[in-house]
Amino acid sequence: MCKNSVEDCIAPGNREDFEIGPDNHDTIGMIVIGKNGHIVAGTSTNGATHKIPGRVGDSPIPGAGAYADDNVGAATATGDGDIMMRFLPSLLAVEDMRKGIEPSIAAENALRRIAEFYPTFSGALIAATKDGRY
């Protein structure tokens, strides 16, 4: 089991602890910087757990699930999609980075903005600059 560190989690002997099944998956977000400097962000959705049939999730909404700008950096987020679509946290984080704010602080700022209105919001956001700071 991987309780001590990321290294423990990714060690070959521990990978079987992460079998994917219908009850243990969630959103995945990632940021990739290509060798030419192009930066992209992407996100998946966790599926239909609390989604109204026919509703579009936050993942495909620019700025909600993910946002990237080659001149600045990128961000991707997970959480209650209905709330995230109202605040566009990934866009907020990238715009903070555009102002020179460090990525970790930009991510915190975006989540704090949501928490002002939804104190019980549970979510996460990752952000990185075009030069790889996160």
CSV table of C-alpha atoms in Angstrom, one decimal:
chain,number,residue,atom,x,y,z
A,1,MET,CA,0.0,0.0,0.0
A,2,CYS,CA,1.3,3.5,-0.7
A,3,LYS,CA,0.8,5.6,2.4
A,4,ASN,CA,4.2,7.2,2.8
A,5,SER,CA,5.1,8.9,-0.5
A,6,VAL,CA,4.5,9.2,-4.2
A,7,GLU,CA,7.5,7.0,-4.8
A,8,ASP,CA,5.8,4.3,-2.8
A,9,CYS,CA,2.6,4.7,-4.9
A,10,ILE,CA,4.4,4.3,-8.2
A,11,ALA,CA,6.7,1.5,-7.2
A,12,PRO,CA,6.1,-1.5,-9.4
A,13,GLY,CA,5.1,-3.7,-6.5
A,14,ASN,CA,2.3,-1.3,-5.5
A,15,ARG,CA,0.6,-0.6,-8.8
A,16,GLU,CA,-1.9,-3.5,-8.4
A,17,ASP,CA,-3.4,-1.5,-5.5
A,18,PHE,CA,-4.9,0.8,-8.1
A,19,GLU,CA,-7.2,-1.5,-10.0
A,20,ILE,CA,-9.8,0.6,-11.7
A,21,GLY,CA,-13.4,-0.4,-11.2
A,22,PRO,CA,-16.9,1.1,-11.2
A,23,ASP,CA,-16.6,2.4,-7.6
A,24,ASN,CA,-13.0,3.9,-7.6
A,25,HIS,CA,-12.5,6.3,-10.4
A,26,ASP,CA,-12.7,10.1,-10.8
A,27,THR,CA,-11.7,13.0,-12.9
A,28,ILE,CA,-8.2,13.0,-14.4
A,29,GLY,CA,-6.5,16.3,-15.4
A,30,MET,CA,-3.1,16.9,-16.9
A,31,ILE,CA,-0.9,19.6,-18.2
A,32,VAL,CA,1.7,18.8,-20.9
A,33,ILE,CA,4.4,21.1,-22.3
A,34,GLY,CA,5.8,20.0,-25.6
A,35,LYS,CA,9.4,20.2,-26.6
A,36,ASN,CA,8.5,23.2,-28.8
A,37,GLY,CA,7.0,25.0,-25.8
A,38,HIS,CA,3.3,24.5,-26.7
A,39,ILE,CA,1.3,23.9,-23.5
A,40,VAL,CA,-2.0,22.1,-23.3
A,41,ALA,CA,-4.3,21.1,-20.5
A,42,GLY,CA,-6.9,18.3,-20.6
A,43,THR,CA,-9.4,16.8,-18.3
A,44,SER,CA,-11.7,13.8,-18.2
A,45,THR,CA,-15.0,13.4,-16.4
A,46,ASN,CA,-15.8,11.0,-13.6
A,47,GLY,CA,-19.0,10.0,-15.3
A,48,ALA,CA,-22.6,10.2,-14.3
A,49,THR,CA,-22.6,10.0,-10.5
A,50,HIS,CA,-24.5,13.2,-9.8
A,51,LYS,CA,-25.2,14.4,-13.3
A,52,ILE,CA,-28.7,15.2,-14.6
A,53,PRO,CA,-29.3,13.2,-17.8
A,54,GLY,CA,-28.4,15.3,-20.8
A,55,ARG,CA,-26.4,17.8,-18.9
A,56,VAL,CA,-23.0,18.7,-20.3
A,57,GLY,CA,-20.2,18.4,-17.7
A,58,ASP,CA,-17.6,21.0,-16.8
A,59,SER,CA,-14.8,19.1,-18.6
A,60,PRO,CA,-15.5,20.4,-22.1
A,61,ILE,CA,-16.2,24.0,-20.9
A,62,PRO,CA,-13.1,26.1,-21.5
A,63,GLY,CA,-11.9,27.6,-18.2
A,64,ALA,CA,-14.0,25.2,-16.1
A,65,GLY,CA,-12.3,21.8,-16.4
A,66,ALA,CA,-9.1,23.0,-18.1
A,67,TYR,CA,-7.6,26.1,-19.8
A,68,ALA,CA,-4.2,26.7,-21.5
A,69,ASP,CA,-2.5,29.7,-23.0
A,70,ASP,CA,0.9,29.3,-24.7
A,71,ASN,CA,1.9,32.8,-23.5
A,72,VAL,CA,1.3,32.0,-19.8
A,73,GLY,CA,0.6,28.4,-18.8
A,74,ALA,CA,-2.2,26.0,-18.0
A,75,ALA,CA,-4.5,24.7,-15.3
A,76,THR,CA,-7.0,21.9,-14.9
A,77,ALA,CA,-9.5,21.3,-12.1
A,78,THR,CA,-11.8,18.7,-10.6
A,79,GLY,CA,-14.8,19.2,-8.3
A,80,ASP,CA,-18.6,19.7,-8.5
A,81,GLY,CA,-19.0,20.6,-12.2
A,82,ASP,CA,-22.1,22.6,-11.7
A,83,ILE,CA,-20.2,24.9,-9.4
A,84,MET,CA,-17.0,25.0,-11.4
A,85,MET,CA,-18.9,26.1,-14.6
A,86,ARG,CA,-20.0,29.2,-12.7
A,87,PHE,CA,-16.5,30.2,-11.6
A,88,LEU,CA,-14.2,28.9,-14.4
A,89,PRO,CA,-11.4,28.1,-11.9
A,90,SER,CA,-8.9,27.0,-14.5
A,91,LEU,CA,-9.2,30.3,-16.4
A,92,LEU,CA,-8.9,32.2,-13.1
A,93,ALA,CA,-5.7,30.5,-12.3
A,94,VAL,CA,-4.2,31.1,-15.7
A,95,GLU,CA,-5.2,34.8,-15.5
A,96,ASP,CA,-3.5,35.1,-12.1
A,97,MET,CA,-0.3,33.5,-13.6
A,98,ARG,CA,-0.5,36.1,-16.4
A,99,LYS,CA,-0.2,38.8,-13.6
A,100,GLY,CA,3.0,37.1,-12.3
A,101,ILE,CA,1.4,35.1,-9.5
A,102,GLU,CA,3.0,31.7,-8.8
A,103,PRO,CA,1.0,28.7,-10.0
A,104,SER,CA,0.4,27.2,-6.5
A,105,ILE,CA,-0.9,30.6,-5.3
A,106,ALA,CA,-3.0,31.0,-8.5
A,107,ALA,CA,-4.6,27.6,-7.9
A,108,GLU,CA,-5.3,28.5,-4.3
A,109,ASN,CA,-6.9,31.8,-5.3
A,110,ALA,CA,-9.2,30.1,-7.7
A,111,LEU,CA,-10.4,27.6,-5.2
A,112,ARG,CA,-10.8,30.3,-2.5
A,113,ARG,CA,-13.0,32.3,-4.9
A,114,ILE,CA,-15.3,29.3,-5.1
A,115,ALA,CA,-15.2,28.7,-1.3
A,116,GLU,CA,-16.4,32.3,-0.7
A,117,PHE,CA,-19.7,31.4,-2.2
A,118,TYR,CA,-19.7,27.6,-1.5
A,119,PRO,CA,-17.9,27.0,1.8
A,120,THR,CA,-18.4,23.2,1.5
A,121,PHE,CA,-17.0,22.9,-2.0
A,122,SER,CA,-14.6,20.1,-2.5
A,123,GLY,CA,-12.2,20.2,-5.4
A,124,ALA,CA,-8.7,20.5,-6.6
A,125,LEU,CA,-6.7,22.5,-9.2
A,126,ILE,CA,-3.3,22.1,-10.7
A,127,ALA,CA,-1.5,24.9,-12.5
A,128,ALA,CA,1.8,25.2,-14.4
A,129,THR,CA,3.6,28.1,-16.2
A,130,LYS,CA,4.8,27.7,-19.7
A,131,ASP,CA,8.4,27.2,-18.3
A,132,GLY,CA,7.3,24.3,-16.1
A,133,ARG,CA,6.9,26.0,-12.7
A,134,TYR,CA,4.0,24.5,-10.7
